[in-house]
Amino acid sequence: MEHRSPGNSQFESVTAEGEGKGVAGTAGWNLKNSYARLPAEFYTTAAPTVVRAPKLVVLNAAVARLLGLEPTLLNTVEQVACLDGNQLLPGSTPLAQAYAGHQFGGFTMLGDGRAILLGEQQTPSGALMDVQLKGAGQTAYSRRGDGRASLGPMLREYIISHAMYALGIPTTLSLAVVATGEPVYRNQVEPGAVLTRIAASHLRVGTFQYAATRQEVPILRALADYTIHRHFPQIKDPSNPYLELLRMVTERQAALVAQWMLVGFIHGVMNTDNVSIAGETIDYGPCAFMNGYDPGTVYSSIDHQGRYAYQNQPAICQWNLARFAETLIPLLHDDTDQAIVLATEVIRQFPDIYQQNWLSGMRRKLGMLDIQSDDQSLVDQLLDWMNRHQADFTNTFRDLTMDRCQAAVYDDAQFQHWLSRWKHHLAVAGIAWNKAQAMMQQSNPAVIPRNYRVEEALSAAVEHQDLEPLNRLLTALSKPYEESPANQPYRQPPSDGDVGYCTYCGT
């Protein structure tokens, strides 16, 4: 799917206190079931579990329109019943997808343990978008889990995917969150919920790993051909389309992770089952945005060794792609040794592709319209200063954008030297400030989902059934590249610098 460019998002959300009446199927649903035509090894049929007292909590009108749906018609008893699993959407063939994955480096067989794919909505543009219910009940892959989800983590995914889309970063989308009216038992009793997740597809590196474990080339080929047909129809070379598939997935992932790094996003659980073949950010469990710049930042409670720390994300992405390449070996060449050579050549290109994307993004963040030999050192010097002083990642770049580096942290000899060098760099290149600033304003967000603001909104919604903080946060995040008095509170870093802040998977 196409993603809106930074600064032009009209992402909007509406919260619901109740539902009206309507007729199921009139909202514009047009489901297809292409994934269900893959070999049966890739899924099991699975019906959503009926819930007791569904109540629509939040609905994203912009996502609905993107899908060709009428938002006002989704806010009905019958349509909400489809979004919580009590009633199937017309044309739905519900199933749970099978996949495997390296989780923190260890390989295991997995699958949708609490998610059910209803089908693929054909949008007005003709694209297919997966419609998945997350928290819809037990499946064949639940591994003794209850298959349910709690309200807090589902609202967190809604918030962060909302923010990522508005930032212009490829992401799965959240159409709605429905409270189930039933308890979910984790460390404590929590209210249950179902998230309707929208994705270009839920094909993962782990899907290919699962296929590879079958050791049946026809099954692997069927998956690869389906992937090419759905996501990479531009592949024209019939001599080795699977090598081109590897190359394109590598390029998309390199670009994606570079975009994460440019806004201080830390995914937190970059297992191979969370690497989307379509190049979208998927699974927002223990994710967070960095405040003070520290390359070693880790927020996830389960990442004890810092495997998925901010600074490690590019290398981990390359490692994950190497696992993807391994699955394609039987398709790349009849001679295994030659296939390995071909795959290795592509994976070795990852650091250069990532670096090109990252440095290009940093140039935009600093208004450098041309390419000069000292660009890298200029960026490195700034990041070194930010690290030494734990300067806020988002606000530092925004302050440079708005030419307002007057805070006490900037009264530092190292920073002042860098500032002079940067301005000299722009002057030598003949870059007018108004042109540099225009680029920077579209590249440096004023608003990100600050962790403490996310927690504030979640606490109000879950513990007090108060949706106002959530609404205000979503409104601020909808236009992250704009500054206004209304979003000023959302631009402030936490007073404690996020010391001790920890995120959880929320399973």
Short mmCIF file of C-alpha atoms in Angstrom, two decimals:
data_model
loop_
_atom_site.label_atom_id
_atom_site.label_comp_id
_atom_site.label_asym_id
_atom_site.label_seq_id
_atom_site.Cartn_x
_atom_site.Cartn_y
_atom_site.Cartn_z
CA MET A 1 0.00 0.00 0.00
CA GLU A 2 1.04 3.61 -0.36
CA HIS A 3 1.91 5.53 2.75
CA ARG A 4 1.26 9.22 3.14
CA SER A 5 4.30 11.43 3.01
CA PRO A 6 5.40 13.14 6.23
CA GLY A 7 3.46 16.23 7.16
CA ASN A 8 0.42 15.45 5.03
CA SER A 9 -1.39 12.94 7.19
CA GLN A 10 -5.09 13.44 7.85
CA PHE A 11 -5.21 10.46 10.18
CA GLU A 12 -8.26 10.74 12.41
CA SER A 13 -9.86 8.59 15.06
CA VAL A 14 -13.27 8.55 16.63
CA THR A 15 -14.14 7.01 19.96
CA ALA A 16 -17.49 5.41 20.58
CA GLU A 17 -19.63 5.38 23.68
CA GLY A 18 -22.29 3.16 22.15
CA GLU A 19 -23.49 1.61 18.94
CA GLY A 20 -26.47 2.28 16.75
CA LYS A 21 -28.39 -0.15 14.62
CA GLY A 22 -27.68 -1.18 11.07
CA VAL A 23 -27.45 -4.04 8.63
CA ALA A 24 -24.34 -6.22 8.56
CA GLY A 25 -22.58 -6.14 5.24
CA THR A 26 -23.67 -2.63 4.24
CA ALA A 27 -20.46 -0.88 5.32
CA GLY A 28 -18.61 -1.69 2.09
CA TRP A 29 -16.87 -4.96 2.90
CA ASN A 30 -15.50 -6.79 -0.13
CA LEU A 31 -13.52 -9.73 1.21
CA LYS A 32 -11.32 -12.06 -0.81
CA ASN A 33 -9.53 -15.16 0.43
CA SER A 34 -6.34 -15.56 -1.61
CA TYR A 35 -4.25 -16.80 1.34
CA ALA A 36 -6.71 -19.65 1.86
CA ARG A 37 -5.78 -20.94 -1.60
CA LEU A 38 -2.22 -21.68 -0.50
CA PRO A 39 -1.41 -25.29 0.43
CA ALA A 40 -3.24 -26.37 3.58
CA GLU A 41 0.06 -26.62 5.50
CA PHE A 42 0.08 -22.81 5.87
CA TYR A 43 -3.02 -22.46 8.01
CA THR A 44 -5.81 -24.06 9.97
CA THR A 45 -9.42 -22.98 9.92
CA ALA A 46 -10.37 -21.10 13.07
CA ALA A 47 -13.60 -19.43 14.10
CA PRO A 48 -13.46 -16.43 16.45
CA THR A 49 -14.73 -17.10 19.96
CA VAL A 50 -17.97 -15.35 20.87
CA VAL A 51 -17.58 -12.60 23.47
CA ARG A 52 -20.02 -11.57 26.15
CA ALA A 53 -20.62 -7.83 25.91
CA PRO A 54 -18.79 -6.14 23.02
CA LYS A 55 -18.40 -2.37 23.06
CA LEU A 56 -16.62 -0.29 20.45
CA VAL A 57 -13.85 1.70 22.13
CA VAL A 58 -12.13 3.38 19.18
CA LEU A 59 -12.51 3.36 15.41
CA ASN A 60 -10.18 4.89 12.85
CA ALA A 61 -12.27 6.64 10.23
CA ALA A 62 -9.33 7.29 7.90
CA VAL A 63 -8.34 3.61 7.85
CA ALA A 64 -11.97 2.70 7.18
CA ARG A 65 -12.06 5.01 4.16
CA LEU A 66 -8.74 3.66 2.93
CA LEU A 67 -10.37 0.23 2.90
CA GLY A 68 -13.43 1.53 1.06
CA LEU A 69 -15.63 1.34 4.16
CA GLU A 70 -18.11 3.88 5.45
CA PRO A 71 -17.07 4.76 9.03
CA THR A 72 -20.53 5.72 10.23
CA LEU A 73 -21.88 2.32 9.17
CA LEU A 74 -19.17 0.51 11.14
CA ASN A 75 -20.57 1.99 14.35
CA THR A 76 -23.56 -0.34 14.46
CA VAL A 77 -24.45 -3.34 16.58
CA GLU A 78 -24.10 -5.71 13.63
CA GLN A 79 -20.79 -4.28 12.39
CA VAL A 80 -19.28 -4.20 15.87
CA ALA A 81 -20.25 -7.85 16.14
CA CYS A 82 -18.08 -8.46 13.07
CA LEU A 83 -15.17 -6.53 14.61
CA ASP A 84 -15.25 -8.60 17.81
CA GLY A 85 -15.79 -11.96 16.14
CA ASN A 86 -19.37 -12.61 17.25
CA GLN A 87 -20.47 -12.52 13.63
CA LEU A 88 -18.46 -13.26 10.50
CA LEU A 89 -18.06 -10.66 7.80
CA PRO A 90 -19.73 -11.57 4.49
CA GLY A 91 -17.31 -13.60 2.40
CA SER A 92 -14.99 -14.38 5.30
CA THR A 93 -13.02 -17.63 5.49
CA PRO A 94 -11.48 -17.32 8.96
CA LEU A 95 -8.14 -19.01 9.52
CA ALA A 96 -5.03 -18.94 11.70
CA GLN A 97 -1.72 -18.70 9.88
CA ALA A 98 1.15 -21.09 10.54
CA TYR A 99 4.70 -19.77 10.81
CA ALA A 100 7.93 -20.30 12.69
CA GLY A 101 10.56 -17.92 13.98
CA HIS A 102 13.81 -17.18 15.71
CA GLN A 103 12.80 -15.62 19.02
CA PHE A 104 15.82 -13.95 20.66
CA GLY A 105 17.98 -16.21 18.50
CA GLY A 106 16.25 -19.51 19.30
CA PHE A 107 14.20 -21.24 16.62
CA THR A 108 10.69 -22.46 17.38
CA MET A 109 7.49 -23.39 15.60
CA LEU A 110 4.76 -20.80 16.02
CA GLY A 111 1.51 -19.63 14.44
CA ASP A 112 -1.37 -17.30 15.15
CA GLY A 113 -2.10 -18.20 18.75
CA ARG A 114 -4.61 -15.42 19.30
CA ALA A 115 -5.15 -13.87 15.87
CA ILE A 116 -7.56 -14.88 13.14
CA LEU A 117 -7.39 -13.73 9.53
CA LEU A 118 -10.89 -13.02 8.25
CA GLY A 119 -9.79 -12.43 4.68
CA GLU A 120 -8.43 -9.65 2.48
CA GLN A 121 -10.40 -6.51 1.83
CA GLN A 122 -10.18 -5.37 -1.77
CA THR A 123 -9.80 -1.61 -1.57
CA PRO A 124 -11.11 0.92 -4.11
CA SER A 125 -7.60 1.00 -5.60
CA GLY A 126 -7.73 -2.75 -6.16
CA ALA A 127 -5.18 -3.60 -3.47
CA LEU A 128 -5.73 -6.48 -1.06
CA MET A 129 -5.41 -5.69 2.65
CA ASP A 130 -5.49 -8.36 5.33
CA VAL A 131 -8.24 -8.01 7.93
CA GLN A 132 -7.16 -9.76 11.11
CA LEU A 133 -8.77 -9.97 14.54
CA LYS A 134 -6.14 -9.96 17.28
CA GLY A 135 -7.34 -11.43 20.57
CA ALA A 136 -10.16 -13.37 18.90
CA GLY A 137 -9.71 -16.63 20.85
CA GLN A 138 -7.84 -19.91 20.80
CA THR A 139 -6.49 -21.51 17.64
CA ALA A 140 -4.53 -24.65 16.87
CA TYR A 141 -1.35 -22.64 17.61
CA SER A 142 -2.32 -21.20 21.00
CA ARG A 143 0.08 -23.46 22.93
CA ARG A 144 -2.12 -23.55 26.04
CA GLY A 145 -2.74 -19.80 25.82
CA ASP A 146 -6.23 -18.36 26.13
CA GLY A 147 -6.09 -16.69 22.73
CA ARG A 148 -7.31 -13.45 24.21
CA ALA A 149 -5.86 -9.94 24.45
CA SER A 150 -6.25 -7.24 27.05
CA LEU A 151 -7.43 -3.72 26.39
CA GLY A 152 -4.21 -1.87 27.30
CA PRO A 153 -1.88 -3.59 24.80
CA MET A 154 -4.48 -3.40 22.02
CA LEU A 155 -4.88 0.34 22.56
CA ARG A 156 -1.09 0.67 22.64
CA GLU A 157 -0.85 -0.95 19.20
CA TYR A 158 -3.62 1.34 17.99
CA ILE A 159 -1.76 4.43 19.25
CA ILE A 160 1.69 3.53 17.94
CA SER A 161 0.51 2.32 14.53
CA HIS A 162 -1.49 5.54 14.26
CA ALA A 163 1.65 7.55 15.02
CA MET A 164 3.88 5.57 12.66
CA TYR A 165 1.49 6.05 9.75
CA ALA A 166 1.29 9.78 10.38
CA LEU A 167 5.11 9.91 10.49
CA GLY A 168 5.18 8.34 7.03
CA ILE A 169 6.69 5.03 8.17
CA PRO A 170 5.33 1.80 6.62
CA THR A 171 3.17 0.06 9.20
CA THR A 172 0.28 -2.24 9.82
CA LEU A 173 -2.84 -0.25 10.64
CA SER A 174 -5.46 -0.46 13.36
CA LEU A 175 -9.08 -0.14 12.28
CA ALA A 176 -10.79 -0.61 15.63
CA VAL A 177 -10.53 -1.80 19.21
CA VAL A 178 -13.56 -3.47 20.75
CA ALA A 179 -13.82 -4.23 24.46
CA THR A 180 -15.16 -7.75 25.02
CA GLY A 181 -16.80 -7.25 28.41
CA GLU A 182 -14.83 -10.26 29.66
CA PRO A 183 -11.80 -10.49 31.95
CA VAL A 184 -8.37 -11.58 30.77
CA TYR A 185 -6.08 -13.16 33.33
CA ARG A 186 -2.43 -12.14 33.21
CA ASN A 187 -0.42 -11.00 36.22
CA GLN A 188 -3.69 -9.44 37.25
CA VAL A 189 -7.25 -9.39 35.97
CA GLU A 190 -7.54 -7.06 32.98
CA PRO A 191 -10.39 -6.09 30.65
CA GLY A 192 -10.38 -8.01 27.39
CA ALA A 193 -10.36 -6.52 23.89
CA VAL A 194 -10.10 -7.39 20.21
CA LEU A 195 -8.03 -5.31 17.77
CA THR A 196 -8.85 -5.26 14.06
CA ARG A 197 -5.44 -5.11 12.42
CA ILE A 198 -5.00 -4.21 8.76
CA ALA A 199 -1.85 -5.17 6.84
CA ALA A 200 -0.61 -5.38 3.28
CA SER A 201 -0.29 -9.01 4.36
CA HIS A 202 0.84 -10.99 7.37
CA LEU A 203 3.51 -12.87 5.42
CA ARG A 204 6.67 -12.94 7.52
CA VAL A 205 10.20 -14.23 7.38
CA GLY A 206 8.81 -16.78 9.82
CA THR A 207 6.26 -17.92 7.23
CA PHE A 208 9.12 -18.87 4.91
CA GLN A 209 10.98 -20.50 7.78
CA TYR A 210 7.92 -22.63 8.45
CA ALA A 211 7.75 -23.61 4.79
CA ALA A 212 11.44 -24.52 4.80
CA THR A 213 10.95 -26.91 7.72
CA ARG A 214 8.56 -28.92 5.56
CA GLN A 215 11.47 -29.72 3.21
CA GLU A 216 9.08 -29.82 0.28
CA VAL A 217 10.15 -27.53 -2.54
CA PRO A 218 6.68 -27.34 -4.17
CA ILE A 219 5.23 -25.94 -0.92
CA LEU A 220 8.03 -23.38 -0.60
CA ARG A 221 7.67 -22.42 -4.26
CA ALA A 222 3.92 -21.93 -3.85
CA LEU A 223 4.53 -19.49 -1.00
CA ALA A 224 7.21 -17.60 -2.92
CA ASP A 225 5.07 -17.37 -6.04
CA TYR A 226 2.12 -16.10 -3.99
CA THR A 227 4.35 -13.49 -2.36
CA ILE A 228 5.67 -12.26 -5.70
CA HIS A 229 2.19 -12.11 -7.20
CA ARG A 230 0.79 -10.19 -4.24
CA HIS A 231 3.65 -7.86 -3.30
CA PHE A 232 6.22 -7.76 -6.10
CA PRO A 233 4.40 -8.01 -9.44
CA GLN A 234 7.08 -5.72 -10.89
CA ILE A 235 9.53 -8.64 -10.92
CA LYS A 236 9.93 -9.27 -14.62
CA ASP A 237 13.05 -11.45 -14.76
CA PRO A 238 11.81 -15.01 -15.25
CA SER A 239 15.33 -16.39 -14.99
CA ASN A 240 15.52 -16.04 -11.19
CA PRO A 241 12.49 -14.28 -9.69
CA TYR A 242 13.30 -15.67 -6.24
CA LEU A 243 16.67 -13.94 -6.13
CA GLU A 244 14.90 -10.72 -7.07
CA LEU A 245 12.39 -11.40 -4.28
CA LEU A 246 15.25 -11.64 -1.79
CA ARG A 247 16.76 -8.44 -3.11
CA MET A 248 13.50 -6.49 -2.90
CA VAL A 249 12.65 -7.67 0.61
CA THR A 250 16.18 -6.73 1.68
CA GLU A 251 15.82 -3.24 0.21
CA ARG A 252 12.45 -2.69 1.87
CA GLN A 253 13.66 -3.83 5.27
CA ALA A 254 16.81 -1.70 5.06
CA ALA A 255 14.69 1.36 4.25
CA LEU A 256 12.21 0.55 7.01
CA VAL A 257 14.78 0.18 9.79
CA ALA A 258 16.52 3.35 8.64
CA GLN A 259 13.22 5.17 9.10
CA TRP A 260 12.89 3.73 12.62
CA MET A 261 16.35 4.96 13.50
CA LEU A 262 15.65 8.44 12.17
CA VAL A 263 12.79 8.99 14.64
CA GLY A 264 14.27 7.13 17.62
CA PHE A 265 11.87 4.18 17.40
CA ILE A 266 12.82 0.97 19.20
CA HIS A 267 10.82 -2.06 18.09
CA GLY A 268 11.82 -4.17 21.06
CA VAL A 269 11.14 -7.64 19.68
CA MET A 270 12.72 -8.06 16.23
CA ASN A 271 12.18 -11.80 16.05
CA THR A 272 11.98 -13.27 12.55
CA ASP A 273 8.25 -13.85 12.97
CA ASN A 274 7.92 -10.06 13.34
CA VAL A 275 9.68 -9.24 10.07
CA SER A 276 7.08 -8.43 7.42
CA ILE A 277 7.82 -9.52 3.87
CA ALA A 278 5.77 -6.52 2.74
CA GLY A 279 8.16 -4.18 4.55
CA GLU A 280 5.72 -2.91 7.16
CA THR A 281 6.32 -2.42 10.87
CA ILE A 282 4.40 -5.18 12.63
CA ASP A 283 3.78 -6.13 16.27
CA TYR A 284 3.87 -3.21 18.67
CA GLY A 285 4.23 -5.13 21.93
CA PRO A 286 7.25 -3.75 23.83
CA CYS A 287 8.05 -0.91 21.43
CA ALA A 288 8.87 2.63 22.56
CA PHE A 289 10.35 5.92 21.38
CA MET A 290 13.67 7.10 22.75
CA ASN A 291 13.86 10.37 24.65
CA GLY A 292 17.45 11.23 25.61
CA TYR A 293 19.77 9.96 22.89
CA ASP A 294 21.52 6.78 23.98
CA PRO A 295 22.33 4.17 21.29
CA GLY A 296 22.18 1.40 23.89
CA THR A 297 18.59 2.17 24.91
CA VAL A 298 16.44 -0.87 25.70
CA TYR A 299 12.89 -0.66 27.08
CA SER A 300 11.60 -4.22 26.68
CA SER A 301 11.29 -6.20 29.91
CA ILE A 302 12.25 -9.43 28.13
CA ASP A 303 15.32 -8.14 26.29
CA HIS A 304 17.74 -8.82 29.13
CA GLN A 305 20.88 -8.84 26.95
CA GLY A 306 19.99 -5.82 24.82
CA ARG A 307 19.76 -7.91 21.66
CA TYR A 308 17.20 -5.52 20.22
CA ALA A 309 18.64 -2.26 21.59
CA TYR A 310 18.25 0.85 19.42
CA GLN A 311 21.79 0.65 18.04
CA ASN A 312 21.50 -3.07 17.24
CA GLN A 313 18.41 -2.84 15.03
CA PRO A 314 20.20 -2.60 11.66
CA ALA A 315 22.48 -5.57 12.38
CA ILE A 316 19.59 -7.64 13.70
CA CYS A 317 17.60 -6.84 10.57
CA GLN A 318 20.46 -8.14 8.43
CA TRP A 319 20.64 -11.29 10.58
CA ASN A 320 16.90 -11.84 10.12
CA LEU A 321 17.22 -11.39 6.38
CA ALA A 322 19.99 -13.97 6.31
CA ARG A 323 17.49 -16.41 7.82
CA PHE A 324 15.06 -15.47 5.03
CA ALA A 325 17.77 -16.06 2.43
CA GLU A 326 18.42 -19.53 3.86
CA THR A 327 14.81 -20.53 3.24
CA LEU A 328 15.09 -19.59 -0.44
CA ILE A 329 18.22 -21.64 -1.17
CA PRO A 330 16.31 -24.50 -2.89
CA LEU A 331 14.70 -21.95 -5.25
CA LEU A 332 17.74 -19.85 -6.09
CA HIS A 333 19.80 -22.42 -7.98
CA ASP A 334 19.89 -26.15 -8.61
CA ASP A 335 23.40 -26.20 -7.19
CA THR A 336 23.25 -25.50 -3.46
CA ASP A 337 26.72 -23.98 -3.29
CA GLN A 338 25.90 -21.58 -6.09
CA ALA A 339 22.58 -20.72 -4.43
CA ILE A 340 24.44 -19.83 -1.23
CA VAL A 341 26.82 -17.60 -3.18
CA LEU A 342 23.89 -15.75 -4.77
CA ALA A 343 22.06 -15.30 -1.47
CA THR A 344 25.18 -14.20 0.37
CA GLU A 345 25.90 -11.55 -2.23
CA VAL A 346 22.47 -9.97 -1.63
CA ILE A 347 22.67 -10.09 2.18
CA ARG A 348 26.15 -8.56 2.16
CA GLN A 349 24.69 -5.52 0.40
CA PHE A 350 22.40 -4.75 3.33
CA PRO A 351 24.77 -2.48 5.32
CA ASP A 352 25.39 -0.27 2.30
CA ILE A 353 21.68 -0.06 1.42
CA TYR A 354 20.79 0.73 5.03
CA GLN A 355 23.57 3.33 5.32
CA GLN A 356 22.43 5.06 2.14
CA ASN A 357 18.87 5.29 3.44
CA TRP A 358 19.94 6.42 6.91
CA LEU A 359 22.43 9.05 5.74
CA SER A 360 19.98 10.36 3.16
CA GLY A 361 17.42 10.71 5.97
CA MET A 362 19.94 12.47 8.21
CA ARG A 363 20.76 14.90 5.41
CA ARG A 364 17.07 15.77 5.20
CA LYS A 365 16.88 16.16 8.97
CA LEU A 366 19.72 18.69 8.79
CA GLY A 367 18.56 20.48 5.65
CA MET A 368 21.53 19.40 3.59
CA LEU A 369 20.16 19.49 0.09
CA ASP A 370 23.35 18.37 -1.60
CA ILE A 371 25.91 15.66 -0.90
CA GLN A 372 29.28 16.64 0.51
CA SER A 373 32.23 14.57 1.66
CA ASP A 374 31.96 15.61 5.30
CA ASP A 375 28.23 14.87 5.70
CA GLN A 376 28.85 11.68 7.69
CA SER A 377 31.30 13.28 10.10
CA LEU A 378 28.94 16.20 10.64
CA VAL A 379 26.12 13.83 11.60
CA ASP A 380 28.42 11.71 13.77
CA GLN A 381 29.67 14.76 15.67
CA LEU A 382 26.13 15.87 16.48
CA LEU A 383 25.08 12.40 17.64
CA ASP A 384 28.21 12.13 19.78
CA TRP A 385 27.33 15.38 21.50
CA MET A 386 23.71 14.27 21.98
CA ASN A 387 24.89 11.02 23.52
CA ARG A 388 27.30 12.74 25.90
CA HIS A 389 24.59 15.09 27.13
CA GLN A 390 21.60 12.72 26.80
CA ALA A 391 20.01 15.43 24.69
CA ASP A 392 16.43 14.69 23.66
CA PHE A 393 16.54 13.05 20.23
CA THR A 394 13.32 14.51 18.86
CA ASN A 395 13.59 17.97 20.37
CA THR A 396 17.22 18.50 19.38
CA PHE A 397 16.45 18.06 15.70
CA ARG A 398 13.26 20.10 16.04
CA ASP A 399 15.09 22.93 17.80
CA LEU A 400 17.59 23.01 14.96
CA THR A 401 14.69 23.09 12.52
CA MET A 402 13.07 26.07 14.22
CA ASP A 403 16.41 27.81 14.92
CA ARG A 404 15.77 27.95 18.67
CA CYS A 405 18.80 26.37 20.32
CA GLN A 406 18.70 28.61 23.38
CA ALA A 407 18.12 26.03 26.13
CA ALA A 408 20.85 25.48 28.73
CA VAL A 409 21.90 22.17 27.20
CA TYR A 410 23.03 24.00 24.06
CA ASP A 411 25.31 26.35 26.02
CA ASP A 412 28.18 23.96 25.49
CA ALA A 413 31.44 24.45 23.61
CA GLN A 414 31.19 21.17 21.71
CA PHE A 415 27.68 21.92 20.51
CA GLN A 416 28.50 25.52 19.60
CA HIS A 417 31.48 24.31 17.55
CA TRP A 418 29.23 21.83 15.77
CA LEU A 419 26.56 24.49 15.19
CA SER A 420 29.09 26.80 13.54
CA ARG A 421 30.40 23.96 11.41
CA TRP A 422 26.86 23.02 10.30
CA LYS A 423 25.93 26.58 9.36
CA HIS A 424 29.21 26.92 7.47
CA HIS A 425 28.40 23.66 5.67
CA LEU A 426 25.06 25.07 4.50
CA ALA A 427 26.62 28.37 3.49
CA VAL A 428 29.42 26.77 1.45
CA ALA A 429 26.84 24.62 -0.33
CA GLY A 430 24.83 27.74 -1.13
CA ILE A 431 21.74 26.38 0.62
CA ALA A 432 19.28 29.13 1.53
CA TRP A 433 17.97 28.80 5.09
CA ASN A 434 14.33 28.90 4.03
CA LYS A 435 14.86 25.91 1.72
CA ALA A 436 16.83 23.98 4.33
CA GLN A 437 14.20 24.72 6.97
CA ALA A 438 11.35 23.61 4.71
CA MET A 439 13.02 20.23 4.26
CA MET A 440 13.78 19.93 7.98
CA GLN A 441 10.19 20.72 8.93
CA GLN A 442 9.04 17.74 6.89
CA SER A 443 11.71 15.45 8.33
CA ASN A 444 11.83 16.29 12.05
CA PRO A 445 8.61 15.63 13.95
CA ALA A 446 7.52 17.99 16.67
CA VAL A 447 5.37 15.28 18.26
CA ILE A 448 6.06 11.60 18.87
CA PRO A 449 4.20 9.20 21.16
CA ARG A 450 6.15 10.04 24.30
CA ASN A 451 6.13 6.98 26.53
CA TYR A 452 4.68 8.71 29.55
CA ARG A 453 1.89 10.24 27.47
CA VAL A 454 1.03 6.83 26.06
CA GLU A 455 0.91 5.37 29.57
CA GLU A 456 -1.23 8.29 30.74
CA ALA A 457 -3.78 7.66 27.97
CA LEU A 458 -3.80 3.90 28.55
CA SER A 459 -4.25 4.27 32.29
CA ALA A 460 -7.20 6.63 31.88
CA ALA A 461 -8.88 4.39 29.29
CA VAL A 462 -8.32 1.06 31.02
CA GLU A 463 -8.59 1.96 34.68
CA HIS A 464 -11.12 4.79 34.56
CA GLN A 465 -12.93 4.28 31.22
CA ASP A 466 -11.93 7.86 30.38
CA LEU A 467 -11.19 8.23 26.66
CA GLU A 468 -10.41 11.93 26.62
CA PRO A 469 -6.64 11.60 27.18
CA LEU A 470 -6.56 8.99 24.39
CA ASN A 471 -8.48 11.29 22.06
CA ARG A 472 -6.19 14.23 22.76
CA LEU A 473 -3.08 12.14 22.24
CA LEU A 474 -4.35 10.72 18.94
CA THR A 475 -5.19 14.22 17.73
CA ALA A 476 -1.67 15.45 18.54
CA LEU A 477 -0.08 12.46 16.84
CA SER A 478 -2.17 12.90 13.69
CA LYS A 479 -0.06 15.83 12.47
CA PRO A 480 3.38 15.19 13.93
CA TYR A 481 5.25 17.69 11.76
CA GLU A 482 3.10 20.64 12.79
CA GLU A 483 3.46 22.80 15.87
CA SER A 484 0.50 24.34 17.65
CA PRO A 485 -0.40 25.46 21.18
CA ALA A 486 -2.63 22.40 21.47
CA ASN A 487 0.20 19.92 20.92
CA GLN A 488 2.74 21.76 23.07
CA PRO A 489 2.17 19.44 26.09
CA TYR A 490 2.95 16.42 23.90
CA ARG A 491 6.33 17.80 22.88
CA GLN A 492 7.75 17.80 26.40
CA PRO A 493 10.04 14.93 27.44
CA PRO A 494 9.38 13.25 30.79
CA SER A 495 10.80 15.03 33.80
CA ASP A 496 12.59 11.86 34.93
CA GLY A 497 14.06 11.14 31.50
CA ASP A 498 12.25 7.78 31.36
CA VAL A 499 14.63 6.33 33.96
CA GLY A 500 13.41 2.82 34.77
CA TYR A 501 10.71 2.87 32.10
CA CYS A 502 9.88 -0.65 30.95
CA THR A 503 7.62 -2.06 28.27
CA TYR A 504 5.95 -5.48 28.10
CA CYS A 505 4.80 -7.77 25.32
CA GLY A 506 1.21 -7.70 26.52
CA THR A 507 0.40 -11.25 25.48
#
